[in-house]
mmCIF file of C-alpha atoms and ligand atoms in Angstrom:
data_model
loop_
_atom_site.group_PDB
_atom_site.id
_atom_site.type_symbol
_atom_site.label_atom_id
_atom_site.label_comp_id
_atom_site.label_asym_id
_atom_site.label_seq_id
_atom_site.Cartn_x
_atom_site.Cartn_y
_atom_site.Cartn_z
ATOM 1 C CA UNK A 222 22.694 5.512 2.428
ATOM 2 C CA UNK A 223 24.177 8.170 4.443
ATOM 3 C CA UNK A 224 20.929 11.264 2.938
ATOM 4 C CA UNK A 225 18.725 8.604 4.556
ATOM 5 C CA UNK A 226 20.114 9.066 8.192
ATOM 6 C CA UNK A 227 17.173 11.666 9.734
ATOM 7 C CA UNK A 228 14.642 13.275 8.978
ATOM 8 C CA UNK A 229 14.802 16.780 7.223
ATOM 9 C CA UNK A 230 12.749 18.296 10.112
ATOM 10 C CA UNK A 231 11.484 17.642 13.352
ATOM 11 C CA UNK A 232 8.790 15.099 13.253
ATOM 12 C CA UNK A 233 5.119 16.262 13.848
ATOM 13 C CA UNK A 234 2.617 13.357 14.579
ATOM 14 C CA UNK A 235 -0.625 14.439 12.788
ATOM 15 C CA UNK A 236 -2.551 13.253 15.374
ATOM 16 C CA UNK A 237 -1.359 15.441 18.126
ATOM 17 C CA UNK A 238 -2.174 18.003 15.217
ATOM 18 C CA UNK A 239 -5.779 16.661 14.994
ATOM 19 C CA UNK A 240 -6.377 16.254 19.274
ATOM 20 C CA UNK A 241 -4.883 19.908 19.713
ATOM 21 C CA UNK A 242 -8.353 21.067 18.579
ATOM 22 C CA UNK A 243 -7.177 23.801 16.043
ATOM 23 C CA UNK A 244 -9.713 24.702 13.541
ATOM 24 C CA UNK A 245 -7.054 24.593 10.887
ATOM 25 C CA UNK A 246 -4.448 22.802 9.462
ATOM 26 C CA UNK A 247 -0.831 24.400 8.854
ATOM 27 C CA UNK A 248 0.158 26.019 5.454
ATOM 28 C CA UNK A 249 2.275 22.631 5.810
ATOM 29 C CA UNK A 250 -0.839 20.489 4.718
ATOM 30 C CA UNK A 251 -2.295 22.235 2.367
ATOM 31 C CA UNK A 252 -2.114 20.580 -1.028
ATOM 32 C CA UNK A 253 -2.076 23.240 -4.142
ATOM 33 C CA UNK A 254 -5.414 23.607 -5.622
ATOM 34 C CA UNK A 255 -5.405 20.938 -8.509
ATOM 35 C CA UNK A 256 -4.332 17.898 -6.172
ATOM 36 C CA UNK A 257 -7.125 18.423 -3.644
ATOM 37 C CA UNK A 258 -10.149 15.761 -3.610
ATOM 38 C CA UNK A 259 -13.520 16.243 -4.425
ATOM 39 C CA UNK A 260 -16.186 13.954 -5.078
ATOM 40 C CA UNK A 261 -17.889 13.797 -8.052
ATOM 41 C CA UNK A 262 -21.814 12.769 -6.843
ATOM 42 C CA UNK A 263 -22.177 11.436 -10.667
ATOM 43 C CA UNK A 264 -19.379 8.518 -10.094
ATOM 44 C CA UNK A 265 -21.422 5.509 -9.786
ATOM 45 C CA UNK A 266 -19.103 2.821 -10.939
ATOM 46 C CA UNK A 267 -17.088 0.931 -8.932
ATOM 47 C CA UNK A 268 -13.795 -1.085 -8.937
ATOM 48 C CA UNK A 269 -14.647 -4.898 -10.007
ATOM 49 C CA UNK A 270 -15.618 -7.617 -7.652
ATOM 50 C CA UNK A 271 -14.126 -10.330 -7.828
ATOM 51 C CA UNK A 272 -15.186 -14.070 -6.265
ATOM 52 C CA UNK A 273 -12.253 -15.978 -5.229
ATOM 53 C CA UNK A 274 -14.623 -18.997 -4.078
ATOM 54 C CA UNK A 275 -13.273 -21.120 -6.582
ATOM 55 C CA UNK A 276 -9.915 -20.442 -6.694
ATOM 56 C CA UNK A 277 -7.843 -23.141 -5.131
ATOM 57 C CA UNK A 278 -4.558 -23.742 -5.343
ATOM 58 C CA UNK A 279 -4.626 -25.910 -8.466
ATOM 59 C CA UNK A 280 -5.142 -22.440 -10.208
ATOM 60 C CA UNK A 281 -4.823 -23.670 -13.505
ATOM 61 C CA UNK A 282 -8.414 -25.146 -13.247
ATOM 62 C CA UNK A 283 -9.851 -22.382 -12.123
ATOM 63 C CA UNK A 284 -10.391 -20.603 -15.558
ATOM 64 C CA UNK A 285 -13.405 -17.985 -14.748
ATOM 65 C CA UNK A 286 -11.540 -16.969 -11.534
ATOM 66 C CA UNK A 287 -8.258 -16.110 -13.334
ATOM 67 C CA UNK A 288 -10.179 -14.704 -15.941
ATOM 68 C CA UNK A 289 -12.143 -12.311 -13.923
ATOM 69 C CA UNK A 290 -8.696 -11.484 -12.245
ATOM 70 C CA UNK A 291 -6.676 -10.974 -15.204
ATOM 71 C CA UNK A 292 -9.334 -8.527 -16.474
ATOM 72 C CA UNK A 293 -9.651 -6.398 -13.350
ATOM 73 C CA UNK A 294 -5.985 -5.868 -13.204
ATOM 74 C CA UNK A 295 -5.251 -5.017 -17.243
ATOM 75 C CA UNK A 296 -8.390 -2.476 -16.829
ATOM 76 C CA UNK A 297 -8.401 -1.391 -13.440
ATOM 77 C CA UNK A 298 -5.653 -2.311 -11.988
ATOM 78 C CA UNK A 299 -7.906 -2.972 -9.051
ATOM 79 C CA UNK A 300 -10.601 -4.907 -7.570
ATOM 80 C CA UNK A 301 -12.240 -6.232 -4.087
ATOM 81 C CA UNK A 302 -11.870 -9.797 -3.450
ATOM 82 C CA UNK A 303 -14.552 -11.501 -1.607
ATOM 83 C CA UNK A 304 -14.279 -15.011 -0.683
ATOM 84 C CA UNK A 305 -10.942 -14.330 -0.551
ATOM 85 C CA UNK A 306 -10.585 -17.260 2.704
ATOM 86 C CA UNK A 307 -9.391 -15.218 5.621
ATOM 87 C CA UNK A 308 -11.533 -15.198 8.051
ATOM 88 C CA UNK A 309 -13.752 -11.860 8.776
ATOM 89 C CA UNK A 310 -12.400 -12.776 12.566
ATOM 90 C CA UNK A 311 -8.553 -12.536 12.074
ATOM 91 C CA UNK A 312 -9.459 -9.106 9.802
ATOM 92 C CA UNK A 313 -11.869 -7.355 12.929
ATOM 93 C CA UNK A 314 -9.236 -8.429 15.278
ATOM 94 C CA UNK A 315 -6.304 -7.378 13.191
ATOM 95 C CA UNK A 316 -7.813 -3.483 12.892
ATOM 96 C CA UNK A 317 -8.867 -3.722 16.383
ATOM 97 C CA UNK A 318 -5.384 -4.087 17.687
ATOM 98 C CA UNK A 319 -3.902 -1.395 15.257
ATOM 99 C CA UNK A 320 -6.583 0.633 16.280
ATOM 100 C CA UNK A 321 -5.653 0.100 19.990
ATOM 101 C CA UNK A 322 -2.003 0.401 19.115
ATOM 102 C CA UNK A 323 -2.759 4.381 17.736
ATOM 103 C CA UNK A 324 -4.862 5.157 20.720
ATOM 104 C CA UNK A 325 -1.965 4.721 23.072
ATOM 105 C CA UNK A 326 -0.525 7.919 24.934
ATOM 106 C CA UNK A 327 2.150 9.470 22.492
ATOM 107 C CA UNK A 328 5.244 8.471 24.612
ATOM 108 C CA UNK A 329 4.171 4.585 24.582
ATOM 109 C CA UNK A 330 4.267 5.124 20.773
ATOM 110 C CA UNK A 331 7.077 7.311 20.399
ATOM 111 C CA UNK A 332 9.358 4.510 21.394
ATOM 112 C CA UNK A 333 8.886 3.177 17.510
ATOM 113 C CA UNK A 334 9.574 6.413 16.392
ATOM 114 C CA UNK A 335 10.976 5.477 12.420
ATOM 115 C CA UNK A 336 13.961 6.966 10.670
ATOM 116 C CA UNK A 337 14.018 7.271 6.384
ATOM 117 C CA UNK A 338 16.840 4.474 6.494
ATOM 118 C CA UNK A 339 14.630 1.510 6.549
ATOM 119 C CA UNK A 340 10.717 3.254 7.524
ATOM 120 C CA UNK A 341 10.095 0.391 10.153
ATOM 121 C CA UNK A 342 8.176 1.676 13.067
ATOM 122 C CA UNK A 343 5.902 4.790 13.918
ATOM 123 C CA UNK A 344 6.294 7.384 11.186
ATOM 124 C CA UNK A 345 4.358 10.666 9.461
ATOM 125 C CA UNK A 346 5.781 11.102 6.523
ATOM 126 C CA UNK A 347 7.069 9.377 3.477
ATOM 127 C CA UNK A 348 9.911 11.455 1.878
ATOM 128 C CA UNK A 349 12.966 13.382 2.943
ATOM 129 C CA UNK A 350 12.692 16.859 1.058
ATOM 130 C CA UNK A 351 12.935 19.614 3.306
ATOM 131 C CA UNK A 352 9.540 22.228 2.823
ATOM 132 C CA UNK A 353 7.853 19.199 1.597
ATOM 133 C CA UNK A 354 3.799 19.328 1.596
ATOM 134 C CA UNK A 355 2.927 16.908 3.768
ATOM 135 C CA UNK A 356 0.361 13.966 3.827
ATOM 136 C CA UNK A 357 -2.700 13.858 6.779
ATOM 137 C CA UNK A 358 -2.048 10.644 8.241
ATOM 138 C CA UNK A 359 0.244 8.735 10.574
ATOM 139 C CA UNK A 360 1.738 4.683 9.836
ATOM 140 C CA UNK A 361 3.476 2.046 11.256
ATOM 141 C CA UNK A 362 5.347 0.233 9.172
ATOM 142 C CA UNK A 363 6.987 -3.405 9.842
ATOM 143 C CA UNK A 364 8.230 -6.299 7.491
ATOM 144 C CA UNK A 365 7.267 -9.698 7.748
ATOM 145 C CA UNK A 366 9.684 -11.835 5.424
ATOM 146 C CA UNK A 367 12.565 -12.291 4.720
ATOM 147 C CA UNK A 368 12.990 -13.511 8.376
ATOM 148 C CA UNK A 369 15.970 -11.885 8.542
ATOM 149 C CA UNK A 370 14.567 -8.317 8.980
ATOM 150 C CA UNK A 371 11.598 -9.683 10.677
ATOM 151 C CA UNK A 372 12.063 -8.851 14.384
ATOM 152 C CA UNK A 373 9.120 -8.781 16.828
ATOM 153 C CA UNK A 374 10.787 -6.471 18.551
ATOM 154 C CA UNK A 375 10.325 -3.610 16.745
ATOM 155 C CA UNK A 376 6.627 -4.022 16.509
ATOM 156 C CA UNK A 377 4.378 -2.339 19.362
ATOM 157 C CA UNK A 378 4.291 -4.942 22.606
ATOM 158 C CA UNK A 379 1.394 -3.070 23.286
ATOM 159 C CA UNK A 380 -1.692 -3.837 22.661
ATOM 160 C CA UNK A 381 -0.876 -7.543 24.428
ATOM 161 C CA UNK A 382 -2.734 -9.368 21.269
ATOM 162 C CA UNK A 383 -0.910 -7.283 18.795
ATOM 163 C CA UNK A 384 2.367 -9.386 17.810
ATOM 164 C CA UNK A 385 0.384 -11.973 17.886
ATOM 165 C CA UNK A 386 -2.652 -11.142 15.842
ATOM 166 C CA UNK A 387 0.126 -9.207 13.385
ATOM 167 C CA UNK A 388 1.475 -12.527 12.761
ATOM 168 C CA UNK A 389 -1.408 -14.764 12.114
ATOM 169 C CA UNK A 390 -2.668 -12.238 9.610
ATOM 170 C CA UNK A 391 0.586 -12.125 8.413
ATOM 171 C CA UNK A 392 0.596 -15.830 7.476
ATOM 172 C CA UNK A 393 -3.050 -15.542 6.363
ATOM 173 C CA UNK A 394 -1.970 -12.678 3.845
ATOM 174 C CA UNK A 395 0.611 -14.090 2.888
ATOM 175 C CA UNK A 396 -1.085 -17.313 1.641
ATOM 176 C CA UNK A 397 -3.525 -15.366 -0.300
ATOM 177 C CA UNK A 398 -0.914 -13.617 -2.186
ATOM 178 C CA UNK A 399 0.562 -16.570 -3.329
ATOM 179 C CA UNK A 400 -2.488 -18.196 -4.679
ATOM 180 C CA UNK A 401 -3.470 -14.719 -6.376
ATOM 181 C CA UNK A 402 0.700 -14.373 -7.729
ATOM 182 C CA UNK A 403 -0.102 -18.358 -9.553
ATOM 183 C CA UNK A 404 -3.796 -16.686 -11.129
ATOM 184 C CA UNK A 405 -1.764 -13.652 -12.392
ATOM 185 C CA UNK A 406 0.443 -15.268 -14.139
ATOM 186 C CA UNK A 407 -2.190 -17.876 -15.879
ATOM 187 C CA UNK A 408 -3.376 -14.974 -16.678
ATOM 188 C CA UNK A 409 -0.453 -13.570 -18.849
ATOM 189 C CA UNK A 410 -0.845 -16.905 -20.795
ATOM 190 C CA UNK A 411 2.279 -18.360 -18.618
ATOM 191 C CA UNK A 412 2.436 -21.166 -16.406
ATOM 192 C CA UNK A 413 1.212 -20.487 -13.034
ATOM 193 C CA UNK A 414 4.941 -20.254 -11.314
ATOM 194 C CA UNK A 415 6.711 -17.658 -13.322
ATOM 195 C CA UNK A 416 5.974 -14.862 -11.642
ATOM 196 C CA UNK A 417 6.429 -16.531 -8.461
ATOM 197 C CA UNK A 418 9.743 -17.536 -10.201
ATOM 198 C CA UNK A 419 10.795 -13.905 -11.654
ATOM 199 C CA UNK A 420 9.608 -12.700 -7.572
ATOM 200 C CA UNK A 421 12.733 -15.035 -6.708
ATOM 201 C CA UNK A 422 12.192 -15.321 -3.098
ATOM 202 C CA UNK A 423 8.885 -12.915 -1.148
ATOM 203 C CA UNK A 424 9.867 -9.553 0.299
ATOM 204 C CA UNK A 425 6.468 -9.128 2.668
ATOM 205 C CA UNK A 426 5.456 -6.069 4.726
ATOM 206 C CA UNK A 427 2.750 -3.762 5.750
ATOM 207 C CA UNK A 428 1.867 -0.038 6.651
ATOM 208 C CA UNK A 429 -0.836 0.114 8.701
ATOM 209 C CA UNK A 430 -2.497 3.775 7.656
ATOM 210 C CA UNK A 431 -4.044 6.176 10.606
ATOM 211 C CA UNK A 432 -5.772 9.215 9.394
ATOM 212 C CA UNK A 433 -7.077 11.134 12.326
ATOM 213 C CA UNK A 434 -9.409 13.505 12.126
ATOM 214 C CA UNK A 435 -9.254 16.604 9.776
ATOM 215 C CA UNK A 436 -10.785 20.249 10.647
ATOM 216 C CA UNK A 437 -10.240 21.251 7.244
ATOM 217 C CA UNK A 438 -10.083 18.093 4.698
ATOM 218 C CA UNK A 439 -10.790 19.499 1.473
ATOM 219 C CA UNK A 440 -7.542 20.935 1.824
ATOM 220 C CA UNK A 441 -5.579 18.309 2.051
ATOM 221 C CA UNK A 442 -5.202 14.571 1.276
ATOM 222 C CA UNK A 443 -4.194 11.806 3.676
ATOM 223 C CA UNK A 444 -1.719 9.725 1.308
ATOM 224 C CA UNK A 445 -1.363 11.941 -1.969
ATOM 225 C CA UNK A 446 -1.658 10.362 -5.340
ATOM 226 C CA UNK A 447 0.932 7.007 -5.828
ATOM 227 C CA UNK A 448 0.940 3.835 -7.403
ATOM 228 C CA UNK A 449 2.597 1.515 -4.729
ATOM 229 C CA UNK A 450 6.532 0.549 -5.921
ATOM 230 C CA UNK A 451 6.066 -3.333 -5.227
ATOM 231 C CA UNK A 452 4.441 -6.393 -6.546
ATOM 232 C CA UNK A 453 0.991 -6.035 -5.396
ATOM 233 C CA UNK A 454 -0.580 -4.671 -2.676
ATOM 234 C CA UNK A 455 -3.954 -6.323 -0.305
ATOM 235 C CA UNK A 456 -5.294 -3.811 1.858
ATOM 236 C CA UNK A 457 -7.568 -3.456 4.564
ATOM 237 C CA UNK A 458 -10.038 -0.732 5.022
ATOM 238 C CA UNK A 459 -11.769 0.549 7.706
ATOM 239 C CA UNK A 460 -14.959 -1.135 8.389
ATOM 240 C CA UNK A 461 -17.119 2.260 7.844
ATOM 241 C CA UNK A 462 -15.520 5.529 7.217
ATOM 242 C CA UNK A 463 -14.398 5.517 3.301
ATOM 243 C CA UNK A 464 -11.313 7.493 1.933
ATOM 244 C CA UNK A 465 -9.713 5.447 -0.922
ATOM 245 C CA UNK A 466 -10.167 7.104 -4.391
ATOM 246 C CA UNK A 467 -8.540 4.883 -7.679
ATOM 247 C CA UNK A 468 -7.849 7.034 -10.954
ATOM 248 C CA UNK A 469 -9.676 5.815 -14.114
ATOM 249 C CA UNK A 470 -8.676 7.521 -16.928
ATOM 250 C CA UNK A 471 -9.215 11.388 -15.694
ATOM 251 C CA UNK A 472 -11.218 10.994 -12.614
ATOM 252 C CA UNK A 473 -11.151 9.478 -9.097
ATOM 253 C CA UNK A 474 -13.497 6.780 -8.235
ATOM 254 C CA UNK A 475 -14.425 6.699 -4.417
ATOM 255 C CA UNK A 476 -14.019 2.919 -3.361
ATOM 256 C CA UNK A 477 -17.349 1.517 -1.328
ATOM 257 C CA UNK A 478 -16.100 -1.180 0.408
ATOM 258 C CA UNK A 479 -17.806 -4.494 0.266
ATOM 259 C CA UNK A 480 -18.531 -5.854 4.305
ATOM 260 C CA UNK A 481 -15.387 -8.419 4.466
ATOM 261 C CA UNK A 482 -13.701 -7.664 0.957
ATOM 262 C CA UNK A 483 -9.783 -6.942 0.654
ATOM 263 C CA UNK A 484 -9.089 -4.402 -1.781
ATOM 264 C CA UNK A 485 -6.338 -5.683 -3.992
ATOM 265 C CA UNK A 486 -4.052 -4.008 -6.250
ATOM 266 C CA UNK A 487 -1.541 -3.995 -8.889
ATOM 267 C CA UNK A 488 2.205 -2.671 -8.128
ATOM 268 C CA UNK A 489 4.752 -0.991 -10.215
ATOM 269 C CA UNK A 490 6.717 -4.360 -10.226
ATOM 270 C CA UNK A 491 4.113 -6.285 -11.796
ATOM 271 C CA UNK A 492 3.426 -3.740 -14.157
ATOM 272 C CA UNK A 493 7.292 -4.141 -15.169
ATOM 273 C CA UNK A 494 7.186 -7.987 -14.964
ATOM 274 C CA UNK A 495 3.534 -8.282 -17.473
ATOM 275 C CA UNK A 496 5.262 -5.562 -19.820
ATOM 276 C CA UNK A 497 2.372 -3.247 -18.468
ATOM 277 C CA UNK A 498 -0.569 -5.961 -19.320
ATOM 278 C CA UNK A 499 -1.304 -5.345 -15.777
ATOM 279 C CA UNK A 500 -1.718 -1.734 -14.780
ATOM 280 C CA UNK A 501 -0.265 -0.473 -11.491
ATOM 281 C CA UNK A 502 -2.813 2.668 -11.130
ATOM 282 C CA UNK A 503 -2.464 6.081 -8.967
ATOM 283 C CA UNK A 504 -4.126 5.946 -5.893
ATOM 284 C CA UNK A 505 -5.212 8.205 -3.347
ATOM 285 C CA UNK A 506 -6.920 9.249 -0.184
ATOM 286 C CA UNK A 507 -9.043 11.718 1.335
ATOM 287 C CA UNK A 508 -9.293 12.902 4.908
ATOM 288 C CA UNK A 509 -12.720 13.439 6.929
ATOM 289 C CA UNK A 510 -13.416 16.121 9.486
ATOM 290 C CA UNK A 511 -16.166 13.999 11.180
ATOM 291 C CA UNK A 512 -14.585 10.435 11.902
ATOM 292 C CA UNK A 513 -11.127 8.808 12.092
ATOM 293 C CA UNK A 514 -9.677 6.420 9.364
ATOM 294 C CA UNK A 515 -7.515 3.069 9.925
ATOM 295 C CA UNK A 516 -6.068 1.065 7.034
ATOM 296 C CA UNK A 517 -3.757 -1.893 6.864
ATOM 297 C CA UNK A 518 -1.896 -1.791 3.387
ATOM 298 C CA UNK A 519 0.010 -5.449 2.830
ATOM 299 C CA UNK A 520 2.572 -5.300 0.545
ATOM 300 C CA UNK A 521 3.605 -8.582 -1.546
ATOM 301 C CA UNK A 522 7.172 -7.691 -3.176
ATOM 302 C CA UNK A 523 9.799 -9.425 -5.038
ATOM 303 C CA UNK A 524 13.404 -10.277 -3.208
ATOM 304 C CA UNK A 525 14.792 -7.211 -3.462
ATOM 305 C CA UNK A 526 17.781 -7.654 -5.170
ATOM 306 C CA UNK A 527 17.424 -8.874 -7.970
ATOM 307 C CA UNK A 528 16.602 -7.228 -11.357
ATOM 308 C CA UNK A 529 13.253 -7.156 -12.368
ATOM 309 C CA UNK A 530 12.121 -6.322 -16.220
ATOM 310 C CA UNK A 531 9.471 -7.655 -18.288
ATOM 311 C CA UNK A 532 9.374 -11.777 -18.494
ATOM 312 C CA UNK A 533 10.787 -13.104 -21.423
ATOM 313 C CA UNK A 534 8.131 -14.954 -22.674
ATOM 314 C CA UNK A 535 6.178 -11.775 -22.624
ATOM 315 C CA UNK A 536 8.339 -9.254 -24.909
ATOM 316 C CA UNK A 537 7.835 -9.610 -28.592
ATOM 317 C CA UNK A 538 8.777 -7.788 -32.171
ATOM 318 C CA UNK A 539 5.185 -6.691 -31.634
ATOM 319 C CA UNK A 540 5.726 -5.434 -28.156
ATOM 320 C CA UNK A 541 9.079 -4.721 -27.256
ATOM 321 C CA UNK A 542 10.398 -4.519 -23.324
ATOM 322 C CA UNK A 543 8.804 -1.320 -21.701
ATOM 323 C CA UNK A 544 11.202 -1.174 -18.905
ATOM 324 C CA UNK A 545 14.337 -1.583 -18.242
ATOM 325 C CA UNK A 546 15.223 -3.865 -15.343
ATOM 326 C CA UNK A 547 16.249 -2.716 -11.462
ATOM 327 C CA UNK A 548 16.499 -4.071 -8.422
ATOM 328 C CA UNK A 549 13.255 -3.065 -6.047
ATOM 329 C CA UNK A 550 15.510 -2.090 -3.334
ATOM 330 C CA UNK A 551 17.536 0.372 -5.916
ATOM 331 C CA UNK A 552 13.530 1.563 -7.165
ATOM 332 C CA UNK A 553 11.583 2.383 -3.780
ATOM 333 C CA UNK A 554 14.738 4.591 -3.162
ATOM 334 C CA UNK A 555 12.865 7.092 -5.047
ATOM 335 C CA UNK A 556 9.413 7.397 -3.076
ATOM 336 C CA UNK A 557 11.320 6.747 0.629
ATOM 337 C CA UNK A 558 13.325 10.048 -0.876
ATOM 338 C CA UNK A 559 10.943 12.242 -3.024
ATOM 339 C CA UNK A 560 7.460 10.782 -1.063
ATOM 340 C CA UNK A 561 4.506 9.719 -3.282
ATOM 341 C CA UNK A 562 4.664 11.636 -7.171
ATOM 342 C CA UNK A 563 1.780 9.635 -8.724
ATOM 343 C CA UNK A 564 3.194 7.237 -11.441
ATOM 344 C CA UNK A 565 6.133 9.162 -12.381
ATOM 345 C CA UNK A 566 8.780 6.653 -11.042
ATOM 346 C CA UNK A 567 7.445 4.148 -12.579
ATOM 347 C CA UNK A 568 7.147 6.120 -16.346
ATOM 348 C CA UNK A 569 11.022 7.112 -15.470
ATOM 349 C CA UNK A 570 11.835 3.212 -15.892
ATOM 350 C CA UNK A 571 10.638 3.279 -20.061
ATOM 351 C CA UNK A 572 13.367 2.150 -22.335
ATOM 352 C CA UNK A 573 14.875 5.019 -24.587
HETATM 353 C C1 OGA B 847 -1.023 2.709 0.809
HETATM 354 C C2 OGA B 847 -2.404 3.087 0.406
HETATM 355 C C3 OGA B 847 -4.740 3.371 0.961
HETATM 356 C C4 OGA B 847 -5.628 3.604 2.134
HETATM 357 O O1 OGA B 847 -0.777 2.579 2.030
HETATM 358 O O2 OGA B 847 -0.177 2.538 -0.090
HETATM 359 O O3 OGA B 847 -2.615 3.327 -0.751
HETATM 360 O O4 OGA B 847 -6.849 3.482 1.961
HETATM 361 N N1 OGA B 847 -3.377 3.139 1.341
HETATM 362 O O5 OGA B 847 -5.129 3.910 3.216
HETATM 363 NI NI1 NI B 848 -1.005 2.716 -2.011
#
């Protein structure tokens, strides 16, 4: 994909930005007036909570679980798992390493400097337009499975723990997504292995989210509004400074994290697969002047070549097929090209 070679400019790390001690940001990150975040002191509701306790891999007898689930996900499209099994150790050490890895001095991370052809490594921005408003944050992006584009060296070496702690949450993730794949699709009224099925085989990676400081937040945003383009998406938040707003209907809830929880969340290639039971819902994030922000966003995809569409089982006279199908490689072209546009992608996919 030849447009994908380089960048359209030269590469500005925002946190040099944010340690130069400017007192504002450039015209280049500030967002026009109606996508800017505010927070609305009268949103009191929260995403769902949802006890995983009892759900064990024999998910079929685990009917309250799935239940609670299935609802979060066809009305929210997200909720916080507690109980979820990985241990609160593996999490602390897993952000303290990431942590560690962004507090390195610029040339030790400028050796994983990432290009738009495949986003693995150190990166700060998603999207190749030239002029593009950009986002407030920095990543690091790095794929698991398939083992064939898992290589350890292209993750950081340094922190010493990190490849190692990368992997064992890896594995722990990784686990957890299967188990909550099996309750999604009791959910749908199938038998607990078709979506695992329609996934094929498990396309597994992870953008670990730094948002450094901001002298002027409430003019920007540090990920603008997106649904994520894969299957679903477990993410990590930081332990006390909050950021994450999820759309319901016309406003933006701020998430409070639960001590512990994940934060889990519907992707555009489940809401293709359900026939849009389950809503993949615009997401965004806000920047703070006062303290730093570090998230770790897992990503739980399909193999990526192969067409997804709605199942089968799932598209009636009553509800005909929402989508048509396409590979996931073919549709996260669009965001690693255009950057995050809300849910527009994912509306482009509707059948005539
Ligand atoms: C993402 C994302 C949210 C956050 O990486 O896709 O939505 O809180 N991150 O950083
Ligand atoms: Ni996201």
């Amino acid at each position: 994909m030849d447009c994908l070679r380089d960048w359209p400019e030269p590469v500005v790390r925002v946190q040099s930005l944010s340690d130069s001690g400017a007192t504002t940001i450039p015209d280049r990150y500030v967002k026009p007036q109606s996508e800017r975040a505010s927070v609305d002191p009268g949103d009191m509701v929260g995403i769902p909570v949802v006890d995983l306790a009892m759900l064990t891999d024999d998910v079929a007898n685990c009917e309250a679980t799935v239940t609670a689930i299935a609802d979060a996900c066809r009305q929210w499209g997200f909720f916080q798992a507690v109980n979820h099994g990985v241990s609160p150790g593996l999490m602390r050490g897993a952000r303290e390493v990431w942590r560690g890895f962004f507090h390195l001095p610029m040339d030790e991370k400028q050796r994983y400097a990432n290009s738009p052809k495949t986003y693995e490594g150190y990166g700060s921005r998603l999207g190749i337009e030239r002029g593009a408003i950009l986002d407030w944050g920095d990543y690091f992006f790095l794929h698991f499975l398939p083992l064939c584009l898992m290589d350890h060296d292209k993750w950081p070496a340094l922190p010493p723990a990190l490849r190692e702690t990368s992997d064992e949450y890896g594995a722990a993730l990784t686990k957890l997504c299967r188990r909550l794949l099996r309750a999604l699709s009791i959910g749908l009224g199938l038998d607990a292995a078709c979506l695992p099925v329609a996934f094929d085989d498990e396309g597994v990676c992870m953008r670990v989210n730094f948002y450094p400081r901001c002298p002027q937040p409430e003019l920007t945003l540090g990920l603008s509004a997106h649904s994520d383009p894969g299957g679903m998406t477990v993410l990590l938040v930081d332990d006390h400074v909050t950021g994450l707003q999820v759309r319901k209907n016309d406003s933006w809830i701020t998430v409070q994290p639960v001590p512990d929880a994940f934060i889990v969340n519907v992707g555009d290639q489940i809401q293709v697969l359900s026939n849009a039971a389950y809503k993949s819902v615009e997401h965004r994030v806000m920047v703070n002047a006062a303290a730093e922000r570090l998230s770790m966003a897992f990503f739980y995809n399909p193999k990526s070549d192969v067409p997804i569409g709605p199942i089968r089982e799932l598209v009636t006279c009553d509800r005909p097929a929402l989508y048509r199908p396409m590979t996931f490689d073919e549709y996260r072209l669009f965001i690693r090209k255009k950057g995050p546009r809300g849910k527009s992608q994912v509306d482009s996919l509707v059948a005539a």
